[in-house]
Amino acid sequence: MNQIVIENATVVQTMAPCEVANQVDIVVEGDKIVAVGVNAASGYPLATRFDGSGKIVIPGMVCAHHHYYSGLSRGMLVKAGKQTDFIEVLKQWWWRLDRALDEEACFYSSLICSIDAIASGTTSCIDHHASPSYISGSLETIASGMRSVGIRGLTCYETTDRNRGLAELKEGVAENIAFAQSIDRKKKQGEMPLVEAMIGGHAPFTISDEGLSLMAAASSETGRGIHLHVAEDAYDAVWSHHQYAADIADRLEKFGLLSPKSLLVHGLYLNRHEIDLINSHRVFVAHNSRSNMNNHVGYCSLLQHIDNLVLGTDGCGSNMFEEIKMAFFKHRDQGGTWWPADFLKVLARGNEILELYFGKRFGRIEAGYSADLTILDYHSPTPLVADNVGSHVVWGMSSNAVDSVMVDGRLVMEHRCFPFDVAQIYAKAAEVAKRVWKRVDDIMP
Ligand SMILES: [Zn+2]
């Protein structure tokens, strides 16, 4: 079995209780950490050596909500109408981009998003995919991009009726089920998947009751939880009151969609009753500070009441060093009372979702945990100790310090180099982006 030893490193545990241990060896066998400690390497003379001197090793970071389909949108040059509210942003921008995506575009989006994540020290991305012109097979395309780069992921198709009504809803749910079942077949053959499945939905305001009931059936059939935007803008909450005379969370509970494996996203306009309900089902909620600011949708004023809060980017890249800073500073700007350590807890909690889906331990550098690690060239001019890890993450560390990244026991980036030609992939992605942008221009809002 593949053995790698990271020798003589400083281990910083970012999941509570935070700890700092100096001159430590980390022994990795297969996909797991098997020993951590001073001189732990001495029992493994044949293992491949990685010199960790002067390096800091932290558990790999999780982006708990991403949209890989937005990968090719950076700098997108298209004609678009005014975008003065949330619905206009969706209609003028994202719902034109997603309709322009074909198989090749999805694959290159996945490749470049995965490369971006690994280079930023993010070892897992929880993706929420949309490509209404290419639904069937799209999740395997996203997953194959993830596997090619070596990042851990979850993906799902965002079920919606926004283009073609019930037929589109059914196709979306069928794609979620088909992908989950393909993972199950691989597991039966003894494979440990690097990419897992969820049951995706766009948002309650584009999913009819029939759609929610199909998602509930898909969830129980596959054993996966839902991944759904909720109350990103007041519009979603108002729509629920107007069309269904119910709060969003009550509507979801009615269909049995709230479970400990469920991941809701945004939740800015959930009320206190809904937060209590979500907490009682131990549902995860992903906060995406940058995206909220970009879309001018407001701030989640009940953020501190959400028990299972995690951190995502909503497609604004996959750099969790940046995201935690934005989340912290925006929170301070809103008069919130959390400190860096509180947001570090939120970031680290993303590992709990991985544990539920992959059935392994994540988030600590200890024997028995998965070997998903980020190795940093971070040198602090002030003491770095257990009590100030959160402050160092928010005020000091950045993706500039990411030196190497290990996922599932494999070094997928070593000293900032990938084992494949990134420039060639970027050149091809840029060509595909140009083609996609041209198609977006031909798609009416
Ligand atoms: Zn999103």
CSV table of C-alpha atoms and ligand atoms in Angstrom, one decimal:
chain,number,residue,atom,x,y,z
A,1,MET,CA,0.0,0.0,0.0
A,2,ASN,CA,1.1,3.5,-0.9
A,3,GLN,CA,3.0,5.1,2.1
A,4,ILE,CA,4.0,8.7,2.4
A,5,VAL,CA,5.5,10.4,5.4
A,6,ILE,CA,5.4,14.2,5.9
A,7,GLU,CA,8.4,14.7,8.1
A,8,ASN,CA,9.2,17.3,10.8
A,9,ALA,CA,6.2,19.6,10.1
A,10,THR,CA,4.0,21.8,12.3
A,11,VAL,CA,0.6,20.4,12.6
A,12,VAL,CA,-2.2,22.9,13.2
A,13,GLN,CA,-5.6,21.4,14.0
A,14,THR,CA,-8.3,23.8,12.7
A,15,MET,CA,-11.3,21.8,14.0
A,16,ALA,CA,-12.0,22.3,17.7
A,17,PRO,CA,-10.2,21.8,19.8
A,18,CYS,CA,-7.6,23.7,17.9
A,19,GLU,CA,-4.0,22.6,18.6
A,20,VAL,CA,-0.5,23.3,17.4
A,21,ALA,CA,2.2,20.6,17.5
A,22,ASN,CA,5.8,21.3,16.3
A,23,GLN,CA,8.3,18.9,14.7
A,24,VAL,CA,5.8,16.2,14.0
A,25,ASP,CA,5.7,13.4,11.4
A,26,ILE,CA,2.5,12.5,9.7
A,27,VAL,CA,2.4,9.0,8.3
A,28,VAL,CA,-0.1,8.3,5.5
A,29,GLU,CA,-1.0,4.8,4.3
A,30,GLY,CA,-3.4,4.4,1.4
A,31,ASP,CA,-6.1,7.0,1.9
A,32,LYS,CA,-5.7,7.3,5.7
A,33,ILE,CA,-3.4,8.9,8.3
A,34,VAL,CA,-2.0,6.0,10.3
A,35,ALA,CA,0.3,7.8,12.7
A,36,VAL,CA,1.1,11.4,13.9
A,37,GLY,CA,3.8,12.3,16.3
A,38,VAL,CA,7.4,13.1,17.0
A,39,ASN,CA,9.6,10.5,15.2
A,40,ALA,CA,6.5,8.7,14.0
A,41,ALA,CA,8.3,8.2,10.6
A,42,SER,CA,10.9,6.0,12.1
A,43,GLY,CA,8.7,3.0,12.0
A,44,TYR,CA,8.1,3.4,8.2
A,45,PRO,CA,11.6,3.3,6.6
A,46,LEU,CA,10.3,2.4,3.1
A,47,ALA,CA,7.7,5.2,2.9
A,48,THR,CA,8.1,8.1,0.4
A,49,ARG,CA,9.5,11.1,2.2
A,50,PHE,CA,8.1,14.7,2.0
A,51,ASP,CA,10.2,17.2,3.8
A,52,GLY,CA,7.8,19.2,6.1
A,53,SER,CA,10.5,21.3,7.7
A,54,GLY,CA,9.3,24.9,8.0
A,55,LYS,CA,5.9,23.9,6.7
A,56,ILE,CA,2.5,24.0,8.4
A,57,VAL,CA,0.0,21.2,7.8
A,58,ILE,CA,-3.7,21.8,8.3
A,59,PRO,CA,-6.7,19.6,7.5
A,60,GLY,CA,-7.9,20.2,3.9
A,61,MET,CA,-10.6,22.8,3.6
A,62,VAL,CA,-14.2,22.1,2.4
A,63,CYS,CA,-16.2,24.4,0.1
A,64,ALA,CA,-19.7,23.5,1.2
A,65,HIS,CA,-21.5,25.1,-1.7
A,66,HIS,CA,-20.0,25.7,-5.2
A,67,HIS,CA,-21.3,26.0,-8.7
A,68,TYR,CA,-18.7,24.4,-11.0
A,69,TYR,CA,-21.0,25.4,-14.0
A,70,SER,CA,-19.9,29.0,-13.4
A,71,GLY,CA,-16.2,28.2,-14.1
A,72,LEU,CA,-16.1,29.7,-17.6
A,73,SER,CA,-18.0,32.9,-16.6
A,74,ARG,CA,-14.9,34.7,-15.3
A,75,GLY,CA,-14.8,38.0,-17.4
A,76,MET,CA,-17.7,36.9,-19.5
A,77,LEU,CA,-18.2,39.4,-22.3
A,78,VAL,CA,-21.9,39.3,-23.4
A,79,LYS,CA,-24.6,41.7,-23.9
A,80,ALA,CA,-27.0,41.8,-20.9
A,81,GLY,CA,-29.9,43.9,-19.8
A,82,LYS,CA,-30.2,45.7,-16.4
A,83,GLN,CA,-29.7,43.7,-13.3
A,84,THR,CA,-31.3,45.7,-10.5
A,85,ASP,CA,-32.7,42.8,-8.4
A,86,PHE,CA,-32.0,39.2,-7.7
A,87,ILE,CA,-34.3,37.8,-10.4
A,88,GLU,CA,-32.9,40.1,-13.1
A,89,VAL,CA,-29.4,38.8,-12.1
A,90,LEU,CA,-30.5,35.2,-12.5
A,91,LYS,CA,-32.4,35.9,-15.8
A,92,GLN,CA,-29.8,38.1,-17.4
A,93,TRP,CA,-26.7,36.2,-16.3
A,94,TRP,CA,-26.8,32.8,-14.7
A,95,TRP,CA,-29.8,31.4,-16.5
A,96,ARG,CA,-28.4,32.3,-19.8
A,97,LEU,CA,-25.0,30.9,-19.0
A,98,ASP,CA,-26.3,27.6,-17.8
A,99,ARG,CA,-28.4,27.1,-20.9
A,100,ALA,CA,-25.3,27.6,-23.1
A,101,LEU,CA,-23.4,24.7,-21.5
A,102,ASP,CA,-22.8,21.5,-23.3
A,103,GLU,CA,-20.7,18.4,-22.3
A,104,GLU,CA,-17.3,19.9,-23.2
A,105,ALA,CA,-18.1,23.2,-21.4
A,106,CYS,CA,-19.2,21.3,-18.3
A,107,PHE,CA,-16.0,19.2,-18.4
A,108,TYR,CA,-13.7,22.2,-18.7
A,109,SER,CA,-15.6,24.1,-16.0
A,110,SER,CA,-15.1,21.2,-13.7
A,111,LEU,CA,-11.4,20.9,-14.5
A,112,ILE,CA,-10.6,24.5,-14.0
A,113,CYS,CA,-12.7,24.8,-10.8
A,114,SER,CA,-11.0,21.7,-9.4
A,115,ILE,CA,-7.5,23.1,-10.2
A,116,ASP,CA,-8.5,26.5,-8.7
A,117,ALA,CA,-9.7,24.7,-5.5
A,118,ILE,CA,-6.6,22.6,-5.0
A,119,ALA,CA,-4.3,25.5,-5.7
A,120,SER,CA,-6.2,27.4,-2.9
A,121,GLY,CA,-5.8,24.6,-0.4
A,122,THR,CA,-9.4,23.4,-0.8
A,123,THR,CA,-9.5,19.6,-0.8
A,124,SER,CA,-13.3,19.1,-1.2
A,125,CYS,CA,-16.0,20.9,-3.1
A,126,ILE,CA,-19.7,20.4,-2.7
A,127,ASP,CA,-21.1,21.2,-6.2
A,128,HIS,CA,-24.6,22.3,-7.3
A,129,HIS,CA,-24.8,21.8,-11.0
A,130,ALA,CA,-27.1,23.3,-13.7
A,131,SER,CA,-26.9,22.8,-17.5
A,132,PRO,CA,-30.5,22.7,-18.8
A,133,SER,CA,-29.5,21.9,-22.4
A,134,TYR,CA,-27.4,19.0,-21.2
A,135,ILE,CA,-29.0,17.3,-18.2
A,136,SER,CA,-28.6,13.6,-18.7
A,137,GLY,CA,-25.0,12.6,-18.0
A,138,SER,CA,-23.9,16.0,-16.8
A,139,LEU,CA,-23.1,14.9,-13.3
A,140,GLU,CA,-20.7,12.2,-14.5
A,141,THR,CA,-19.0,14.9,-16.6
A,142,ILE,CA,-18.6,17.1,-13.6
A,143,ALA,CA,-17.4,14.2,-11.5
A,144,SER,CA,-14.9,13.1,-14.2
A,145,GLY,CA,-13.3,16.6,-14.1
A,146,MET,CA,-13.0,16.4,-10.4
A,147,ARG,CA,-11.4,12.9,-10.5
A,148,SER,CA,-9.0,14.0,-13.2
A,149,VAL,CA,-7.6,16.7,-10.9
A,150,GLY,CA,-7.9,14.5,-7.8
A,151,ILE,CA,-10.2,16.7,-5.7
A,152,ARG,CA,-12.9,15.2,-3.4
A,153,GLY,CA,-16.4,16.2,-4.3
A,154,LEU,CA,-20.1,15.9,-4.1
A,155,THR,CA,-22.3,17.0,-6.9
A,156,CYS,CA,-26.0,17.1,-7.8
A,157,TYR,CA,-28.3,18.5,-10.5
A,158,GLU,CA,-30.3,21.6,-9.5
A,159,THR,CA,-33.8,20.3,-10.3
A,160,THR,CA,-36.0,23.1,-11.6
A,161,ASP,CA,-39.1,23.8,-13.7
A,162,ARG,CA,-37.8,27.2,-14.9
A,163,ASN,CA,-37.4,26.4,-18.6
A,164,ARG,CA,-39.6,23.4,-19.5
A,165,GLY,CA,-41.9,22.8,-16.6
A,166,LEU,CA,-42.6,19.3,-15.3
A,167,ALA,CA,-40.6,17.5,-18.0
A,168,GLU,CA,-37.5,19.4,-16.9
A,169,LEU,CA,-38.2,18.7,-13.3
A,170,LYS,CA,-38.4,15.0,-14.1
A,171,GLU,CA,-35.1,15.0,-16.1
A,172,GLY,CA,-33.3,16.8,-13.2
A,173,VAL,CA,-34.5,14.3,-10.6
A,174,ALA,CA,-33.7,11.4,-12.9
A,175,GLU,CA,-30.1,12.7,-13.4
A,176,ASN,CA,-29.7,12.9,-9.6
A,177,ILE,CA,-30.9,9.3,-9.2
A,178,ALA,CA,-28.8,8.0,-12.1
A,179,PHE,CA,-25.6,9.5,-10.8
A,180,ALA,CA,-26.2,8.3,-7.2
A,181,GLN,CA,-26.9,4.8,-8.5
A,182,SER,CA,-23.7,4.8,-10.6
A,183,ILE,CA,-21.7,5.7,-7.5
A,184,ASP,CA,-23.5,2.8,-5.6
A,185,ARG,CA,-22.6,0.4,-8.4
A,186,LYS,CA,-18.9,1.4,-8.1
A,187,LYS,CA,-19.1,1.0,-4.3
A,188,LYS,CA,-20.5,-2.5,-4.7
A,189,GLN,CA,-17.5,-3.4,-6.9
A,190,GLY,CA,-15.3,-2.3,-4.0
A,191,GLU,CA,-14.3,1.2,-5.2
A,192,MET,CA,-14.1,4.0,-2.7
A,193,PRO,CA,-15.6,6.9,-4.6
A,194,LEU,CA,-13.8,10.3,-4.7
A,195,VAL,CA,-17.0,12.0,-5.8
A,196,GLU,CA,-20.3,11.4,-4.1
A,197,ALA,CA,-23.9,12.4,-4.9
A,198,MET,CA,-26.7,14.5,-3.4
A,199,ILE,CA,-30.2,15.2,-4.6
A,200,GLY,CA,-30.2,18.8,-6.0
A,201,GLY,CA,-32.9,21.4,-6.4
A,202,HIS,CA,-32.6,25.0,-7.6
A,203,ALA,CA,-34.8,26.8,-5.1
A,204,PRO,CA,-38.4,26.4,-3.8
A,205,PHE,CA,-39.7,29.2,-6.1
A,206,THR,CA,-38.8,27.1,-9.2
A,207,ILE,CA,-39.9,23.7,-7.9
A,208,SER,CA,-43.6,22.8,-7.7
A,209,ASP,CA,-45.0,20.5,-5.1
A,210,GLU,CA,-44.8,17.7,-7.6
A,211,GLY,CA,-41.1,18.5,-8.0
A,212,LEU,CA,-40.5,18.4,-4.2
A,213,SER,CA,-42.3,15.1,-4.0
A,214,LEU,CA,-40.1,13.7,-6.7
A,215,MET,CA,-37.0,14.9,-4.9
A,216,ALA,CA,-38.3,13.3,-1.7
A,217,ALA,CA,-38.7,10.0,-3.5
A,218,ALA,CA,-35.2,10.3,-5.0
A,219,SER,CA,-33.8,11.1,-1.6
A,220,SER,CA,-35.3,8.0,0.0
A,221,GLU,CA,-34.4,5.8,-3.0
A,222,THR,CA,-30.8,6.8,-3.0
A,223,GLY,CA,-30.2,7.5,0.7
A,224,ARG,CA,-28.8,11.0,-0.1
A,225,GLY,CA,-30.0,14.3,1.3
A,226,ILE,CA,-31.1,17.3,-0.7
A,227,HIS,CA,-28.9,20.3,-1.7
A,228,LEU,CA,-31.2,23.3,-2.2
A,229,HIS,CA,-31.0,27.1,-2.3
A,230,VAL,CA,-33.5,28.6,0.1
A,231,ALA,CA,-34.5,32.2,0.9
A,232,GLU,CA,-31.4,33.7,-0.9
A,233,ASP,CA,-33.6,36.7,-1.6
A,234,ALA,CA,-36.9,37.8,0.0
A,235,TYR,CA,-38.5,36.8,-3.3
A,236,ASP,CA,-38.2,33.1,-2.4
A,237,ALA,CA,-39.9,33.6,1.0
A,238,VAL,CA,-42.6,35.8,-0.4
A,239,TRP,CA,-43.3,33.4,-3.3
A,240,SER,CA,-43.8,30.6,-0.8
A,241,HIS,CA,-46.3,32.7,1.2
A,242,HIS,CA,-48.1,33.8,-2.0
A,243,GLN,CA,-48.3,30.4,-3.8
A,244,TYR,CA,-48.4,28.0,-0.9
A,245,ALA,CA,-49.4,30.0,2.1
A,246,ALA,CA,-46.4,28.4,4.0
A,247,ASP,CA,-43.0,29.3,5.2
A,248,ILE,CA,-40.3,27.6,3.0
A,249,ALA,CA,-39.0,25.3,5.8
A,250,ASP,CA,-42.6,24.1,6.6
A,251,ARG,CA,-43.1,23.3,3.0
A,252,LEU,CA,-39.9,21.3,2.9
A,253,GLU,CA,-40.7,19.5,6.1
A,254,LYS,CA,-44.1,18.6,4.7
A,255,PHE,CA,-42.4,16.7,2.0
A,256,GLY,CA,-39.9,15.1,4.4
A,257,LEU,CA,-36.9,16.9,2.9
A,258,LEU,CA,-35.3,18.1,6.1
A,259,SER,CA,-32.8,15.6,7.4
A,260,PRO,CA,-29.3,15.6,8.9
A,261,LYS,CA,-28.0,14.8,5.3
A,262,SER,CA,-29.8,17.9,3.9
A,263,LEU,CA,-27.8,21.0,2.9
A,264,LEU,CA,-29.8,24.2,2.5
A,265,VAL,CA,-28.0,27.3,1.1
A,266,HIS,CA,-28.2,31.0,2.0
A,267,GLY,CA,-31.3,31.1,4.2
A,268,LEU,CA,-31.1,34.9,4.5
A,269,TYR,CA,-34.9,35.3,4.8
A,270,LEU,CA,-35.7,32.3,7.0
A,271,ASN,CA,-37.5,33.4,10.1
A,272,ARG,CA,-36.8,32.3,13.7
A,273,HIS,CA,-39.4,29.5,13.5
A,274,GLU,CA,-37.8,28.1,10.3
A,275,ILE,CA,-34.3,28.2,11.8
A,276,ASP,CA,-35.6,26.3,14.9
A,277,LEU,CA,-37.3,23.8,12.6
A,278,ILE,CA,-34.1,23.4,10.6
A,279,ASN,CA,-32.0,23.0,13.7
A,280,SER,CA,-34.4,20.4,15.1
A,281,HIS,CA,-33.7,18.3,12.0
A,282,ARG,CA,-29.9,19.0,12.2
A,283,VAL,CA,-29.9,20.3,8.7
A,284,PHE,CA,-26.7,22.0,7.3
A,285,VAL,CA,-27.0,25.6,6.0
A,286,ALA,CA,-24.2,27.0,3.8
A,287,HIS,CA,-23.4,30.7,4.2
A,288,ASN,CA,-21.9,32.4,1.1
A,289,SER,CA,-20.9,35.9,2.2
A,290,ARG,CA,-19.2,37.1,-1.0
A,291,SER,CA,-22.0,35.9,-3.2
A,292,ASN,CA,-24.6,37.6,-1.0
A,293,MET,CA,-22.7,40.9,-1.2
A,294,ASN,CA,-22.3,40.5,-5.0
A,295,ASN,CA,-26.0,39.9,-5.5
A,296,HIS,CA,-27.0,42.6,-3.0
A,297,VAL,CA,-29.5,40.3,-1.4
A,298,GLY,CA,-28.8,41.4,2.2
A,299,TYR,CA,-27.4,39.6,5.3
A,300,CYS,CA,-28.5,36.6,7.2
A,301,SER,CA,-29.4,38.3,10.4
A,302,LEU,CA,-30.1,35.0,12.2
A,303,LEU,CA,-26.8,33.5,11.2
A,304,GLN,CA,-25.6,33.0,14.8
A,305,HIS,CA,-28.7,30.9,15.5
A,306,ILE,CA,-28.0,28.3,12.9
A,307,ASP,CA,-26.6,25.2,14.6
A,308,ASN,CA,-25.0,23.5,11.5
A,309,LEU,CA,-23.7,26.5,9.6
A,310,VAL,CA,-21.0,25.7,7.0
A,311,LEU,CA,-19.2,27.9,4.5
A,312,GLY,CA,-19.5,28.0,0.7
A,313,THR,CA,-18.6,30.3,-2.1
A,314,ASP,CA,-21.7,29.9,-4.3
A,315,GLY,CA,-19.4,29.8,-7.4
A,316,CYS,CA,-17.2,32.8,-6.4
A,317,GLY,CA,-14.2,30.5,-6.8
A,318,SER,CA,-13.2,27.9,-4.2
A,319,ASN,CA,-10.7,29.9,-2.1
A,320,MET,CA,-11.8,29.3,1.5
A,321,PHE,CA,-9.0,31.5,2.9
A,322,GLU,CA,-10.7,34.4,1.1
A,323,GLU,CA,-14.2,33.2,1.9
A,324,ILE,CA,-13.6,33.0,5.7
A,325,LYS,CA,-12.1,36.5,5.6
A,326,MET,CA,-15.1,37.9,3.8
A,327,ALA,CA,-17.6,36.1,6.1
A,328,PHE,CA,-15.8,37.5,9.1
A,329,PHE,CA,-15.5,41.1,7.9
A,330,LYS,CA,-19.0,41.3,6.6
A,331,HIS,CA,-20.2,39.8,9.9
A,332,ARG,CA,-18.3,42.5,11.8
A,333,ASP,CA,-19.7,45.2,9.5
A,334,GLN,CA,-23.2,43.9,10.4
A,335,GLY,CA,-22.5,44.3,14.1
A,336,GLY,CA,-22.2,40.5,14.6
A,337,THR,CA,-20.4,39.2,17.8
A,338,TRP,CA,-18.5,36.2,16.4
A,339,TRP,CA,-14.7,36.1,16.3
A,340,PRO,CA,-12.3,34.4,13.8
A,341,ALA,CA,-12.4,31.2,15.9
A,342,ASP,CA,-16.2,31.1,15.5
A,343,PHE,CA,-15.9,31.3,11.7
A,344,LEU,CA,-13.1,28.7,11.7
A,345,LYS,CA,-15.6,26.3,13.5
A,346,VAL,CA,-18.1,27.0,10.7
A,347,LEU,CA,-15.5,26.4,8.0
A,348,ALA,CA,-14.3,23.1,9.7
A,349,ARG,CA,-17.9,21.9,10.1
A,350,GLY,CA,-18.0,21.2,6.3
A,351,ASN,CA,-16.0,18.0,7.2
A,352,GLU,CA,-19.1,16.7,9.0
A,353,ILE,CA,-21.0,16.6,5.6
A,354,LEU,CA,-18.1,14.6,4.1
A,355,GLU,CA,-18.3,12.1,7.0
A,356,LEU,CA,-22.0,11.5,6.4
A,357,TYR,CA,-21.5,10.9,2.7
A,358,PHE,CA,-18.1,9.1,2.5
A,359,GLY,CA,-18.4,7.1,5.8
A,360,LYS,CA,-14.9,8.1,6.9
A,361,ARG,CA,-13.4,10.6,9.3
A,362,PHE,CA,-12.4,14.0,8.1
A,363,GLY,CA,-11.1,17.3,9.5
A,364,ARG,CA,-8.3,16.3,11.9
A,365,ILE,CA,-4.8,15.3,11.5
A,366,GLU,CA,-4.9,12.1,13.6
A,367,ALA,CA,-4.6,8.4,13.1
A,368,GLY,CA,-7.7,7.0,11.5
A,369,TYR,CA,-8.7,10.2,9.6
A,370,SER,CA,-8.7,10.6,5.9
A,371,ALA,CA,-5.5,12.0,4.4
A,372,ASP,CA,-6.9,15.2,3.0
A,373,LEU,CA,-4.2,17.7,3.9
A,374,THR,CA,-3.1,21.2,3.0
A,375,ILE,CA,0.6,22.0,3.4
A,376,LEU,CA,1.4,25.7,3.9
A,377,ASP,CA,4.5,27.8,3.7
A,378,TYR,CA,3.2,30.1,6.3
A,379,HIS,CA,5.7,31.9,8.5
A,380,SER,CA,4.2,34.0,11.3
A,381,PRO,CA,6.0,37.0,12.9
A,382,THR,CA,3.9,36.4,16.1
A,383,PRO,CA,3.3,33.3,18.2
A,384,LEU,CA,1.0,30.7,16.6
A,385,VAL,CA,-0.6,28.7,19.4
A,386,ALA,CA,-3.8,26.7,20.0
A,387,ASP,CA,-5.7,29.8,21.3
A,388,ASN,CA,-5.1,32.0,18.2
A,389,VAL,CA,-5.4,29.6,15.3
A,390,GLY,CA,-8.6,31.3,14.1
A,391,SER,CA,-6.9,34.7,14.1
A,392,HIS,CA,-4.0,33.4,12.1
A,393,VAL,CA,-6.3,31.9,9.5
A,394,VAL,CA,-8.3,35.1,9.2
A,395,TRP,CA,-5.5,37.7,9.6
A,396,GLY,CA,-2.5,35.9,8.3
A,397,MET,CA,-2.8,32.8,6.2
A,398,SER,CA,-3.8,33.0,2.6
A,399,SER,CA,-3.8,30.8,-0.5
A,400,ASN,CA,-0.5,32.4,-1.4
A,401,ALA,CA,1.0,30.1,1.3
A,402,VAL,CA,-0.4,26.9,-0.2
A,403,ASP,CA,2.6,24.7,-1.1
A,404,SER,CA,1.2,21.2,-1.5
A,405,VAL,CA,-2.1,19.4,-1.3
A,406,MET,CA,-3.0,15.8,-0.5
A,407,VAL,CA,-6.4,14.3,-1.2
A,408,ASP,CA,-7.3,10.8,-0.3
A,409,GLY,CA,-3.6,10.0,0.5
A,410,ARG,CA,-2.4,11.3,-2.9
A,411,LEU,CA,-0.3,14.4,-3.4
A,412,VAL,CA,-2.4,16.1,-6.1
A,413,MET,CA,-0.3,19.3,-6.1
A,414,GLU,CA,3.4,19.3,-5.0
A,415,HIS,CA,5.3,22.5,-4.4
A,416,ARG,CA,2.6,24.3,-6.5
A,417,CYS,CA,3.0,21.9,-9.4
A,418,PHE,CA,0.3,19.7,-10.8
A,419,PRO,CA,1.3,16.4,-12.4
A,420,PHE,CA,-0.3,17.5,-15.7
A,421,ASP,CA,-0.1,20.5,-18.1
A,422,VAL,CA,-2.2,23.2,-16.5
A,423,ALA,CA,-1.4,25.8,-19.3
A,424,GLN,CA,-2.7,23.4,-21.9
A,425,ILE,CA,-6.0,22.9,-20.0
A,426,TYR,CA,-6.3,26.7,-19.5
A,427,ALA,CA,-5.7,27.4,-23.2
A,428,LYS,CA,-8.4,24.9,-24.2
A,429,ALA,CA,-10.8,26.2,-21.4
A,430,ALA,CA,-10.4,29.7,-22.8
A,431,GLU,CA,-11.3,28.5,-26.3
A,432,VAL,CA,-14.4,26.7,-24.8
A,433,ALA,CA,-15.3,29.9,-22.8
A,434,LYS,CA,-15.3,32.0,-26.0
A,435,ARG,CA,-17.6,29.5,-27.7
A,436,VAL,CA,-19.9,29.5,-24.6
A,437,TRP,CA,-20.0,33.3,-24.4
A,438,LYS,CA,-21.0,33.5,-28.0
A,439,ARG,CA,-23.9,31.1,-27.3
A,440,VAL,CA,-24.9,33.1,-24.3
A,441,ASP,CA,-25.2,36.2,-26.5
A,442,ASP,CA,-27.8,34.3,-28.7
A,443,ILE,CA,-29.9,33.2,-25.7
A,444,MET,CA,-32.6,35.6,-24.7
A,445,PRO,CA,-33.3,36.2,-21.0
B,1,ZN,ZN,-25.7,28.6,-5.1
